[in-house]
Amino acid sequence: MANLSVVKGDLTKMHVDAIVNAANESLLGGGGVDGAIHRAAGPELLAECRTLNGCKTGEAKITKGYKLPARHVIHTVGPVWHGGNSNEETLLYKAYYNSLQLAMQHHIATIAFPNISTGVYHFPKQLAAETALKAVEDFCTNHPDPIKEITFVCFDDENYNIYHDLINIPE
Ligand code: APR
């Protein structure tokens, strides 16, 4: 069973097999963590993204990590929050689950996630964290072995405190 952990910091600095990008459907970069990843990885990342023909919300695609310490980037697209009646929870769940599915297919053992959809896409942080953890726990129940370490990398204190309480990390 994968070890779950939460840290506060910069996803682009993580030394893991794969970091997960909170991208948009074009996969052509943006602001937030997407912008930070592209800046840190260098222009070759965008060049490879251009070959992927975009990514649907809830789906995931993989590239190399280039200048990042992470070997791969798994690009997923979380939903924009529209009030909760547009299938947002299911789509966010799928973004996490499909990212792990793709990681397993590429024999990735250590992976780090940002708090997908909780920035520009305005998904409520508490519900996003609960949805993320349900997807991750369901995936690990269905596939207990391949992935050894799953880290949630929080950029702000609010997300960090929410995950810390949900993962019940002993003081
Ligand atoms: N490391 C870790 N987390 C980060 C970093 C970073 N370097 N930079 C930002 N974040 C956090 C934000 O604070 C937020 O908690 O990532 C989370 C996701 O926020 P966004 O990056 O805004 O992503 P999202 O809400 O999913 O919106 C995606 O924003 O950047 C564009 O191209 C992207 O259109 C897409 C949209």
JSON list of N, CA, C and O and ligand atoms in Angstrom, two decimals, residues 7-14 20-39 76-80 92 113-123 125 153-156 159, ligand 1:
[
{"chain": "A", "resi": 7, "resn": "VAL", "atom": "N", "xyz": [3.20, 17.72, 2.24]},
{"chain": "A", "resi": 7, "resn": "VAL", "atom": "CA", "xyz": [4.27, 18.68, 2.52]},
{"chain": "A", "resi": 7, "resn": "VAL", "atom": "C", "xyz": [3.81, 20.06, 2.05]},
{"chain": "A", "resi": 7, "resn": "VAL", "atom": "O", "xyz": [2.92, 20.17, 1.20]},
{"chain": "A", "resi": 8, "resn": "LYS", "atom": "N", "xyz": [4.43, 21.08, 2.61]},
{"chain": "A", "resi": 8, "resn": "LYS", "atom": "CA", "xyz": [4.17, 22.43, 2.12]},
{"chain": "A", "resi": 8, "resn": "LYS", "atom": "C", "xyz": [5.38, 22.82, 1.30]},
{"chain": "A", "resi": 8, "resn": "LYS", "atom": "O", "xyz": [6.52, 22.71, 1.78]},
{"chain": "A", "resi": 9, "resn": "GLY", "atom": "N", "xyz": [5.18, 23.24, 0.07]},
{"chain": "A", "resi": 9, "resn": "GLY", "atom": "CA", "xyz": [6.34, 23.61, -0.74]},
{"chain": "A", "resi": 9, "resn": "GLY", "atom": "C", "xyz": [6.02, 23.77, -2.20]},
{"chain": "A", "resi": 9, "resn": "GLY", "atom": "O", "xyz": [4.87, 23.96, -2.60]},
{"chain": "A", "resi": 10, "resn": "ASP", "atom": "N", "xyz": [7.07, 23.68, -2.99]},
{"chain": "A", "resi": 10, "resn": "ASP", "atom": "CA", "xyz": [7.00, 23.92, -4.44]},
{"chain": "A", "resi": 10, "resn": "ASP", "atom": "C", "xyz": [7.09, 22.59, -5.18]},
{"chain": "A", "resi": 10, "resn": "ASP", "atom": "O", "xyz": [8.10, 21.89, -5.11]},
{"chain": "A", "resi": 11, "resn": "LEU", "atom": "N", "xyz": [6.04, 22.25, -5.88]},
{"chain": "A", "resi": 11, "resn": "LEU", "atom": "CA", "xyz": [5.96, 20.97, -6.61]},
{"chain": "A", "resi": 11, "resn": "LEU", "atom": "C", "xyz": [7.12, 20.81, -7.59]},
{"chain": "A", "resi": 11, "resn": "LEU", "atom": "O", "xyz": [7.63, 19.70, -7.79]},
{"chain": "A", "resi": 12, "resn": "THR", "atom": "N", "xyz": [7.61, 21.93, -8.15]},
{"chain": "A", "resi": 12, "resn": "THR", "atom": "CA", "xyz": [8.66, 21.81, -9.18]},
{"chain": "A", "resi": 12, "resn": "THR", "atom": "C", "xyz": [9.99, 21.38, -8.58]},
{"chain": "A", "resi": 12, "resn": "THR", "atom": "O", "xyz": [10.91, 21.03, -9.31]},
{"chain": "A", "resi": 13, "resn": "LYS", "atom": "N", "xyz": [10.09, 21.42, -7.25]},
{"chain": "A", "resi": 13, "resn": "LYS", "atom": "CA", "xyz": [11.36, 21.05, -6.62]},
{"chain": "A", "resi": 13, "resn": "LYS", "atom": "C", "xyz": [11.37, 19.58, -6.17]},
{"chain": "A", "resi": 13, "resn": "LYS", "atom": "O", "xyz": [12.34, 19.10, -5.59]},
{"chain": "A", "resi": 14, "resn": "MET", "atom": "N", "xyz": [10.26, 18.88, -6.38]},
{"chain": "A", "resi": 14, "resn": "MET", "atom": "CA", "xyz": [10.14, 17.52, -5.84]},
{"chain": "A", "resi": 14, "resn": "MET", "atom": "C", "xyz": [10.98, 16.51, -6.62]},
{"chain": "A", "resi": 14, "resn": "MET", "atom": "O", "xyz": [10.89, 16.41, -7.85]},
{"chain": "A", "resi": 20, "resn": "VAL", "atom": "N", "xyz": [2.52, 15.83, -10.88]},
{"chain": "A", "resi": 20, "resn": "VAL", "atom": "CA", "xyz": [1.27, 15.96, -11.63]},
{"chain": "A", "resi": 20, "resn": "VAL", "atom": "C", "xyz": [0.99, 17.45, -11.85]},
{"chain": "A", "resi": 20, "resn": "VAL", "atom": "O", "xyz": [1.05, 18.25, -10.91]},
{"chain": "A", "resi": 21, "resn": "ASN", "atom": "N", "xyz": [0.73, 17.81, -13.08]},
{"chain": "A", "resi": 21, "resn": "ASN", "atom": "CA", "xyz": [0.44, 19.20, -13.42]},
{"chain": "A", "resi": 21, "resn": "ASN", "atom": "C", "xyz": [-1.05, 19.45, -13.45]},
{"chain": "A", "resi": 21, "resn": "ASN", "atom": "O", "xyz": [-1.80, 18.64, -14.01]},
{"chain": "A", "resi": 22, "resn": "ALA", "atom": "N", "xyz": [-1.49, 20.55, -12.86]},
{"chain": "A", "resi": 22, "resn": "ALA", "atom": "CA", "xyz": [-2.89, 20.98, -12.95]},
{"chain": "A", "resi": 22, "resn": "ALA", "atom": "C", "xyz": [-3.00, 21.86, -14.18]},
{"chain": "A", "resi": 22, "resn": "ALA", "atom": "O", "xyz": [-2.83, 23.08, -14.11]},
{"chain": "A", "resi": 23, "resn": "ALA", "atom": "N", "xyz": [-3.22, 21.21, -15.31]},
{"chain": "A", "resi": 23, "resn": "ALA", "atom": "CA", "xyz": [-3.16, 21.89, -16.61]},
{"chain": "A", "resi": 23, "resn": "ALA", "atom": "C", "xyz": [-4.55, 22.35, -17.05]},
{"chain": "A", "resi": 23, "resn": "ALA", "atom": "O", "xyz": [-5.54, 22.23, -16.31]},
{"chain": "A", "resi": 24, "resn": "ASN", "atom": "N", "xyz": [-4.61, 22.90, -18.26]},
{"chain": "A", "resi": 24, "resn": "ASN", "atom": "CA", "xyz": [-5.91, 23.15, -18.91]},
{"chain": "A", "resi": 24, "resn": "ASN", "atom": "C", "xyz": [-5.98, 22.27, -20.16]},
{"chain": "A", "resi": 24, "resn": "ASN", "atom": "O", "xyz": [-4.99, 21.65, -20.53]},
{"chain": "A", "resi": 25, "resn": "GLU", "atom": "N", "xyz": [-7.14, 22.23, -20.79]},
{"chain": "A", "resi": 25, "resn": "GLU", "atom": "CA", "xyz": [-7.37, 21.24, -21.86]},
{"chain": "A", "resi": 25, "resn": "GLU", "atom": "C", "xyz": [-6.47, 21.45, -23.07]},
{"chain": "A", "resi": 25, "resn": "GLU", "atom": "O", "xyz": [-6.24, 20.53, -23.84]},
{"chain": "A", "resi": 26, "resn": "SER", "atom": "N", "xyz": [-5.88, 22.63, -23.20]},
{"chain": "A", "resi": 26, "resn": "SER", "atom": "CA", "xyz": [-4.99, 22.84, -24.35]},
{"chain": "A", "resi": 26, "resn": "SER", "atom": "C", "xyz": [-3.63, 22.16, -24.13]},
{"chain": "A", "resi": 26, "resn": "SER", "atom": "O", "xyz": [-2.90, 21.85, -25.07]},
{"chain": "A", "resi": 27, "resn": "LEU", "atom": "N", "xyz": [-3.25, 21.99, -22.87]},
{"chain": "A", "resi": 27, "resn": "LEU", "atom": "CA", "xyz": [-1.91, 21.51, -22.48]},
{"chain": "A", "resi": 27, "resn": "LEU", "atom": "C", "xyz": [-0.81, 22.45, -22.98]},
{"chain": "A", "resi": 27, "resn": "LEU", "atom": "O", "xyz": [0.35, 22.03, -23.13]},
{"chain": "A", "resi": 28, "resn": "LEU", "atom": "N", "xyz": [-1.15, 23.70, -23.23]},
{"chain": "A", "resi": 28, "resn": "LEU", "atom": "CA", "xyz": [-0.14, 24.62, -23.77]},
{"chain": "A", "resi": 28, "resn": "LEU", "atom": "C", "xyz": [0.35, 25.62, -22.73]},
{"chain": "A", "resi": 28, "resn": "LEU", "atom": "O", "xyz": [0.84, 26.70, -23.06]},
{"chain": "A", "resi": 29, "resn": "GLY", "atom": "N", "xyz": [0.22, 25.25, -21.45]},
{"chain": "A", "resi": 29, "resn": "GLY", "atom": "CA", "xyz": [0.73, 26.09, -20.38]},
{"chain": "A", "resi": 29, "resn": "GLY", "atom": "C", "xyz": [-0.30, 27.08, -19.88]},
{"chain": "A", "resi": 29, "resn": "GLY", "atom": "O", "xyz": [-1.40, 27.19, -20.41]},
{"chain": "A", "resi": 30, "resn": "GLY", "atom": "N", "xyz": [0.10, 27.78, -18.82]},
{"chain": "A", "resi": 30, "resn": "GLY", "atom": "CA", "xyz": [-0.83, 28.74, -18.20]},
{"chain": "A", "resi": 30, "resn": "GLY", "atom": "C", "xyz": [-0.17, 29.40, -17.02]},
{"chain": "A", "resi": 30, "resn": "GLY", "atom": "O", "xyz": [1.05, 29.57, -17.02]},
{"chain": "A", "resi": 31, "resn": "GLY", "atom": "N", "xyz": [-0.96, 29.71, -16.01]},
{"chain": "A", "resi": 31, "resn": "GLY", "atom": "CA", "xyz": [-0.41, 30.34, -14.81]},
{"chain": "A", "resi": 31, "resn": "GLY", "atom": "C", "xyz": [-0.21, 29.30, -13.73]},
{"chain": "A", "resi": 31, "resn": "GLY", "atom": "O", "xyz": [0.07, 28.13, -14.02]},
{"chain": "A", "resi": 32, "resn": "GLY", "atom": "N", "xyz": [-0.37, 29.69, -12.49]},
{"chain": "A", "resi": 32, "resn": "GLY", "atom": "CA", "xyz": [-0.34, 28.77, -11.36]},
{"chain": "A", "resi": 32, "resn": "GLY", "atom": "C", "xyz": [0.75, 27.73, -11.43]},
{"chain": "A", "resi": 32, "resn": "GLY", "atom": "O", "xyz": [1.87, 27.99, -11.88]},
{"chain": "A", "resi": 33, "resn": "VAL", "atom": "N", "xyz": [0.39, 26.52, -10.99]},
{"chain": "A", "resi": 33, "resn": "VAL", "atom": "CA", "xyz": [1.40, 25.44, -10.97]},
{"chain": "A", "resi": 33, "resn": "VAL", "atom": "C", "xyz": [1.80, 25.04, -12.39]},
{"chain": "A", "resi": 33, "resn": "VAL", "atom": "O", "xyz": [2.96, 24.69, -12.65]},
{"chain": "A", "resi": 34, "resn": "ASP", "atom": "N", "xyz": [0.87, 25.18, -13.33]},
{"chain": "A", "resi": 34, "resn": "ASP", "atom": "CA", "xyz": [1.15, 24.88, -14.74]},
{"chain": "A", "resi": 34, "resn": "ASP", "atom": "C", "xyz": [2.30, 25.78, -15.24]},
{"chain": "A", "resi": 34, "resn": "ASP", "atom": "O", "xyz": [3.28, 25.31, -15.82]},
{"chain": "A", "resi": 35, "resn": "GLY", "atom": "N", "xyz": [2.17, 27.06, -14.94]},
{"chain": "A", "resi": 35, "resn": "GLY", "atom": "CA", "xyz": [3.22, 28.01, -15.36]},
{"chain": "A", "resi": 35, "resn": "GLY", "atom": "C", "xyz": [4.54, 27.71, -14.67]},
{"chain": "A", "resi": 35, "resn": "GLY", "atom": "O", "xyz": [5.60, 27.73, -15.31]},
{"chain": "A", "resi": 36, "resn": "ALA", "atom": "N", "xyz": [4.48, 27.38, -13.39]},
{"chain": "A", "resi": 36, "resn": "ALA", "atom": "CA", "xyz": [5.72, 27.10, -12.64]},
{"chain": "A", "resi": 36, "resn": "ALA", "atom": "C", "xyz": [6.42, 25.87, -13.20]},
{"chain": "A", "resi": 36, "resn": "ALA", "atom": "O", "xyz": [7.65, 25.85, -13.35]},
{"chain": "A", "resi": 37, "resn": "ILE", "atom": "N", "xyz": [5.63, 24.85, -13.55]},
{"chain": "A", "resi": 37, "resn": "ILE", "atom": "CA", "xyz": [6.22, 23.62, -14.10]},
{"chain": "A", "resi": 37, "resn": "ILE", "atom": "C", "xyz": [6.87, 23.90, -15.46]},
{"chain": "A", "resi": 37, "resn": "ILE", "atom": "O", "xyz": [8.01, 23.48, -15.70]},
{"chain": "A", "resi": 38, "resn": "HIS", "atom": "N", "xyz": [6.18, 24.62, -16.31]},
{"chain": "A", "resi": 38, "resn": "HIS", "atom": "CA", "xyz": [6.77, 24.92, -17.63]},
{"chain": "A", "resi": 38, "resn": "HIS", "atom": "C", "xyz": [8.02, 25.79, -17.50]},
{"chain": "A", "resi": 38, "resn": "HIS", "atom": "O", "xyz": [9.01, 25.55, -18.20]},
{"chain": "A", "resi": 39, "resn": "ARG", "atom": "N", "xyz": [8.02, 26.73, -16.59]},
{"chain": "A", "resi": 39, "resn": "ARG", "atom": "CA", "xyz": [9.21, 27.58, -16.41]},
{"chain": "A", "resi": 39, "resn": "ARG", "atom": "C", "xyz": [10.38, 26.72, -15.94]},
{"chain": "A", "resi": 39, "resn": "ARG", "atom": "O", "xyz": [11.50, 26.85, -16.42]},
{"chain": "A", "resi": 76, "resn": "THR", "atom": "N", "xyz": [-2.79, 16.58, -15.97]},
{"chain": "A", "resi": 76, "resn": "THR", "atom": "CA", "xyz": [-4.21, 16.28, -15.87]},
{"chain": "A", "resi": 76, "resn": "THR", "atom": "C", "xyz": [-4.97, 17.59, -15.83]},
{"chain": "A", "resi": 76, "resn": "THR", "atom": "O", "xyz": [-4.38, 18.66, -15.60]},
{"chain": "A", "resi": 77, "resn": "VAL", "atom": "N", "xyz": [-6.25, 17.51, -16.10]},
{"chain": "A", "resi": 77, "resn": "VAL", "atom": "CA", "xyz": [-7.08, 18.73, -16.13]},
{"chain": "A", "resi": 77, "resn": "VAL", "atom": "C", "xyz": [-8.22, 18.56, -15.14]},
{"chain": "A", "resi": 77, "resn": "VAL", "atom": "O", "xyz": [-9.05, 17.64, -15.29]},
{"chain": "A", "resi": 78, "resn": "GLY", "atom": "N", "xyz": [-8.20, 19.38, -14.11]},
{"chain": "A", "resi": 78, "resn": "GLY", "atom": "CA", "xyz": [-9.29, 19.35, -13.15]},
{"chain": "A", "resi": 78, "resn": "GLY", "atom": "C", "xyz": [-10.46, 20.20, -13.64]},
{"chain": "A", "resi": 78, "resn": "GLY", "atom": "O", "xyz": [-10.30, 20.99, -14.58]},
{"chain": "A", "resi": 79, "resn": "PRO", "atom": "N", "xyz": [-11.61, 20.04, -13.03]},
{"chain": "A", "resi": 79, "resn": "PRO", "atom": "CA", "xyz": [-12.78, 20.81, -13.44]},
{"chain": "A", "resi": 79, "resn": "PRO", "atom": "C", "xyz": [-12.75, 22.23, -12.88]},
{"chain": "A", "resi": 79, "resn": "PRO", "atom": "O", "xyz": [-12.18, 22.48, -11.81]},
{"chain": "A", "resi": 80, "resn": "VAL", "atom": "N", "xyz": [-13.36, 23.14, -13.61]},
{"chain": "A", "resi": 80, "resn": "VAL", "atom": "CA", "xyz": [-13.63, 24.48, -13.08]},
{"chain": "A", "resi": 80, "resn": "VAL", "atom": "C", "xyz": [-14.85, 24.34, -12.16]},
{"chain": "A", "resi": 80, "resn": "VAL", "atom": "O", "xyz": [-15.80, 23.61, -12.49]},
{"chain": "A", "resi": 92, "resn": "LEU", "atom": "N", "xyz": [-13.04, 15.75, -10.78]},
{"chain": "A", "resi": 92, "resn": "LEU", "atom": "CA", "xyz": [-11.81, 15.90, -9.99]},
{"chain": "A", "resi": 92, "resn": "LEU", "atom": "C", "xyz": [-11.31, 14.52, -9.53]},
{"chain": "A", "resi": 92, "resn": "LEU", "atom": "O", "xyz": [-10.11, 14.23, -9.60]},
{"chain": "A", "resi": 113, "resn": "PHE", "atom": "N", "xyz": [1.42, 15.29, -6.10]},
{"chain": "A", "resi": 113, "resn": "PHE", "atom": "CA", "xyz": [0.27, 16.03, -6.64]},
{"chain": "A", "resi": 113, "resn": "PHE", "atom": "C", "xyz": [0.22, 17.45, -6.09]},
{"chain": "A", "resi": 113, "resn": "PHE", "atom": "O", "xyz": [0.51, 17.65, -4.91]},
{"chain": "A", "resi": 114, "resn": "PRO", "atom": "N", "xyz": [-0.22, 18.43, -6.90]},
{"chain": "A", "resi": 114, "resn": "PRO", "atom": "CA", "xyz": [-0.64, 19.71, -6.35]},
{"chain": "A", "resi": 114, "resn": "PRO", "atom": "C", "xyz": [-2.11, 19.59, -5.92]},
{"chain": "A", "resi": 114, "resn": "PRO", "atom": "O", "xyz": [-2.73, 18.54, -6.08]},
{"chain": "A", "resi": 115, "resn": "ASN", "atom": "N", "xyz": [-2.65, 20.68, -5.41]},
{"chain": "A", "resi": 115, "resn": "ASN", "atom": "CA", "xyz": [-4.07, 20.67, -5.02]},
{"chain": "A", "resi": 115, "resn": "ASN", "atom": "C", "xyz": [-4.90, 21.08, -6.24]},
{"chain": "A", "resi": 115, "resn": "ASN", "atom": "O", "xyz": [-5.28, 22.24, -6.40]},
{"chain": "A", "resi": 116, "resn": "ILE", "atom": "N", "xyz": [-5.15, 20.11, -7.09]},
{"chain": "A", "resi": 116, "resn": "ILE", "atom": "CA", "xyz": [-5.75, 20.35, -8.41]},
{"chain": "A", "resi": 116, "resn": "ILE", "atom": "C", "xyz": [-7.08, 21.10, -8.28]},
{"chain": "A", "resi": 116, "resn": "ILE", "atom": "O", "xyz": [-7.89, 20.79, -7.40]},
{"chain": "A", "resi": 117, "resn": "SER", "atom": "N", "xyz": [-7.30, 22.05, -9.13]},
{"chain": "A", "resi": 117, "resn": "SER", "atom": "CA", "xyz": [-8.54, 22.83, -9.27]},
{"chain": "A", "resi": 117, "resn": "SER", "atom": "C", "xyz": [-8.81, 23.83, -8.16]},
{"chain": "A", "resi": 117, "resn": "SER", "atom": "O", "xyz": [-9.81, 24.57, -8.23]},
{"chain": "A", "resi": 118, "resn": "THR", "atom": "N", "xyz": [-7.94, 23.90, -7.13]},
{"chain": "A", "resi": 118, "resn": "THR", "atom": "CA", "xyz": [-8.25, 24.78, -5.98]},
{"chain": "A", "resi": 118, "resn": "THR", "atom": "C", "xyz": [-7.68, 26.19, -6.15]},
{"chain": "A", "resi": 118, "resn": "THR", "atom": "O", "xyz": [-7.79, 27.01, -5.24]},
{"chain": "A", "resi": 119, "resn": "GLY", "atom": "N", "xyz": [-7.08, 26.48, -7.29]},
{"chain": "A", "resi": 119, "resn": "GLY", "atom": "CA", "xyz": [-6.56, 27.83, -7.53]},
{"chain": "A", "resi": 119, "resn": "GLY", "atom": "C", "xyz": [-7.47, 28.58, -8.48]},
{"chain": "A", "resi": 119, "resn": "GLY", "atom": "O", "xyz": [-8.62, 28.90, -8.14]},
{"chain": "A", "resi": 120, "resn": "VAL", "atom": "N", "xyz": [-7.00, 28.78, -9.67]},
{"chain": "A", "resi": 120, "resn": "VAL", "atom": "CA", "xyz": [-7.76, 29.50, -10.72]},
{"chain": "A", "resi": 120, "resn": "VAL", "atom": "C", "xyz": [-9.14, 28.88, -10.94]},
{"chain": "A", "resi": 120, "resn": "VAL", "atom": "O", "xyz": [-10.11, 29.56, -11.25]},
{"chain": "A", "resi": 121, "resn": "TYR", "atom": "N", "xyz": [-9.25, 27.56, -10.73]},
{"chain": "A", "resi": 121, "resn": "TYR", "atom": "CA", "xyz": [-10.53, 26.89, -11.01]},
{"chain": "A", "resi": 121, "resn": "TYR", "atom": "C", "xyz": [-11.50, 26.92, -9.84]},
{"chain": "A", "resi": 121, "resn": "TYR", "atom": "O", "xyz": [-12.61, 26.40, -9.91]},
{"chain": "A", "resi": 122, "resn": "HIS", "atom": "N", "xyz": [-11.05, 27.51, -8.69]},
{"chain": "A", "resi": 122, "resn": "HIS", "atom": "CA", "xyz": [-11.94, 27.84, -7.57]},
{"chain": "A", "resi": 122, "resn": "HIS", "atom": "C", "xyz": [-12.71, 26.68, -6.94]},
{"chain": "A", "resi": 122, "resn": "HIS", "atom": "O", "xyz": [-13.77, 26.89, -6.34]},
{"chain": "A", "resi": 123, "resn": "PHE", "atom": "N", "xyz": [-12.20, 25.46, -7.05]},
{"chain": "A", "resi": 123, "resn": "PHE", "atom": "CA", "xyz": [-12.86, 24.33, -6.39]},
{"chain": "A", "resi": 123, "resn": "PHE", "atom": "C", "xyz": [-12.67, 24.50, -4.88]},
{"chain": "A", "resi": 123, "resn": "PHE", "atom": "O", "xyz": [-11.55, 24.77, -4.43]},
{"chain": "A", "resi": 125, "resn": "LYS", "atom": "N", "xyz": [-11.58, 24.12, -1.27]},
{"chain": "A", "resi": 125, "resn": "LYS", "atom": "CA", "xyz": [-10.40, 23.34, -0.86]},
{"chain": "A", "resi": 125, "resn": "LYS", "atom": "C", "xyz": [-10.73, 22.09, -0.05]},
{"chain": "A", "resi": 125, "resn": "LYS", "atom": "O", "xyz": [-10.16, 21.03, -0.26]},
{"chain": "A", "resi": 153, "resn": "VAL", "atom": "N", "xyz": [1.54, 18.03, -2.34]},
{"chain": "A", "resi": 153, "resn": "VAL", "atom": "CA", "xyz": [2.38, 19.21, -2.15]},
{"chain": "A", "resi": 153, "resn": "VAL", "atom": "C", "xyz": [1.49, 20.45, -2.12]},
{"chain": "A", "resi": 153, "resn": "VAL", "atom": "O", "xyz": [0.89, 20.83, -3.13]},
{"chain": "A", "resi": 154, "resn": "CYS", "atom": "N", "xyz": [1.39, 21.04, -0.94]},
{"chain": "A", "resi": 154, "resn": "CYS", "atom": "CA", "xyz": [0.51, 22.20, -0.75]},
{"chain": "A", "resi": 154, "resn": "CYS", "atom": "C", "xyz": [1.34, 23.47, -0.82]},
{"chain": "A", "resi": 154, "resn": "CYS", "atom": "O", "xyz": [2.44, 23.53, -0.27]},
{"chain": "A", "resi": 155, "resn": "PHE", "atom": "N", "xyz": [0.79, 24.47, -1.50]},
{"chain": "A", "resi": 155, "resn": "PHE", "atom": "CA", "xyz": [1.51, 25.73, -1.69]},
{"chain": "A", "resi": 155, "resn": "PHE", "atom": "C", "xyz": [1.07, 26.75, -0.66]},
{"chain": "A", "resi": 155, "resn": "PHE", "atom": "O", "xyz": [1.72, 27.75, -0.46]},
{"chain": "A", "resi": 156, "resn": "ASP", "atom": "N", "xyz": [-0.09, 26.51, -0.04]},
{"chain": "A", "resi": 156, "resn": "ASP", "atom": "CA", "xyz": [-0.62, 27.45, 0.94]},
{"chain": "A", "resi": 156, "resn": "ASP", "atom": "C", "xyz": [-0.98, 26.73, 2.24]},
{"chain": "A", "resi": 156, "resn": "ASP", "atom": "O", "xyz": [-1.21, 25.53, 2.26]},
{"chain": "A", "resi": 159, "resn": "ASN", "atom": "N", "xyz": [-4.57, 24.78, 2.47]},
{"chain": "A", "resi": 159, "resn": "ASN", "atom": "CA", "xyz": [-4.58, 23.41, 1.91]},
{"chain": "A", "resi": 159, "resn": "ASN", "atom": "C", "xyz": [-3.76, 22.47, 2.79]},
{"chain": "A", "resi": 159, "resn": "ASN", "atom": "O", "xyz": [-4.17, 21.33, 3.05]},
{"chain": "B", "resi": 1, "resn": "APR", "atom": "N1", "xyz": [3.84, 24.10, -6.29]},
{"chain": "B", "resi": 1, "resn": "APR", "atom": "C1", "xyz": [2.76, 23.52, -5.72]},
{"chain": "B", "resi": 1, "resn": "APR", "atom": "N2", "xyz": [1.52, 24.04, -5.81]},
{"chain": "B", "resi": 1, "resn": "APR", "atom": "C2", "xyz": [1.38, 25.21, -6.49]},
{"chain": "B", "resi": 1, "resn": "APR", "atom": "C3", "xyz": [2.47, 25.86, -7.12]},
{"chain": "B", "resi": 1, "resn": "APR", "atom": "C4", "xyz": [3.74, 25.26, -6.99]},
{"chain": "B", "resi": 1, "resn": "APR", "atom": "N3", "xyz": [4.83, 25.79, -7.55]},
{"chain": "B", "resi": 1, "resn": "APR", "atom": "N4", "xyz": [1.99, 26.99, -7.72]},
{"chain": "B", "resi": 1, "resn": "APR", "atom": "C5", "xyz": [0.66, 27.04, -7.47]},
{"chain": "B", "resi": 1, "resn": "APR", "atom": "N5", "xyz": [0.30, 25.98, -6.72]},
{"chain": "B", "resi": 1, "resn": "APR", "atom": "C6", "xyz": [-1.02, 25.61, -6.17]},
{"chain": "B", "resi": 1, "resn": "APR", "atom": "C7", "xyz": [-2.03, 26.71, -6.03]},
{"chain": "B", "resi": 1, "resn": "APR", "atom": "O1", "xyz": [-1.77, 27.48, -4.86]},
{"chain": "B", "resi": 1, "resn": "APR", "atom": "C8", "xyz": [-3.30, 25.86, -5.90]},
{"chain": "B", "resi": 1, "resn": "APR", "atom": "O2", "xyz": [-3.44, 25.41, -4.56]},
{"chain": "B", "resi": 1, "resn": "APR", "atom": "O3", "xyz": [-1.61, 24.70, -7.08]},
{"chain": "B", "resi": 1, "resn": "APR", "atom": "C9", "xyz": [-3.00, 24.64, -6.79]},
{"chain": "B", "resi": 1, "resn": "APR", "atom": "C10", "xyz": [-3.76, 24.63, -8.11]},
{"chain": "B", "resi": 1, "resn": "APR", "atom": "O4", "xyz": [-3.93, 25.98, -8.55]},
{"chain": "B", "resi": 1, "resn": "APR", "atom": "P1", "xyz": [-3.74, 26.38, -10.10]},
{"chain": "B", "resi": 1, "resn": "APR", "atom": "O5", "xyz": [-2.32, 26.21, -10.47]},
{"chain": "B", "resi": 1, "resn": "APR", "atom": "O6", "xyz": [-4.39, 27.71, -10.27]},
{"chain": "B", "resi": 1, "resn": "APR", "atom": "O7", "xyz": [-4.55, 25.25, -10.88]},
{"chain": "B", "resi": 1, "resn": "APR", "atom": "P2", "xyz": [-6.12, 25.05, -11.08]},
{"chain": "B", "resi": 1, "resn": "APR", "atom": "O8", "xyz": [-6.93, 25.69, -9.99]},
{"chain": "B", "resi": 1, "resn": "APR", "atom": "O9", "xyz": [-6.26, 23.58, -11.31]},
{"chain": "B", "resi": 1, "resn": "APR", "atom": "O10", "xyz": [-6.41, 25.86, -12.42]},
{"chain": "B", "resi": 1, "resn": "APR", "atom": "C11", "xyz": [-5.85, 25.35, -13.61]},
{"chain": "B", "resi": 1, "resn": "APR", "atom": "O11", "xyz": [-4.80, 27.44, -14.08]},
{"chain": "B", "resi": 1, "resn": "APR", "atom": "O12", "xyz": [-2.58, 27.78, -14.41]},
{"chain": "B", "resi": 1, "resn": "APR", "atom": "C12", "xyz": [-3.76, 27.59, -15.05]},
{"chain": "B", "resi": 1, "resn": "APR", "atom": "O13", "xyz": [-3.15, 26.49, -17.10]},
{"chain": "B", "resi": 1, "resn": "APR", "atom": "C13", "xyz": [-3.78, 26.31, -15.84]},
{"chain": "B", "resi": 1, "resn": "APR", "atom": "O14", "xyz": [-5.81, 26.90, -16.94]},
{"chain": "B", "resi": 1, "resn": "APR", "atom": "C14", "xyz": [-5.26, 26.07, -15.94]},
{"chain": "B", "resi": 1, "resn": "APR", "atom": "C15", "xyz": [-5.76, 26.52, -14.58]}
]
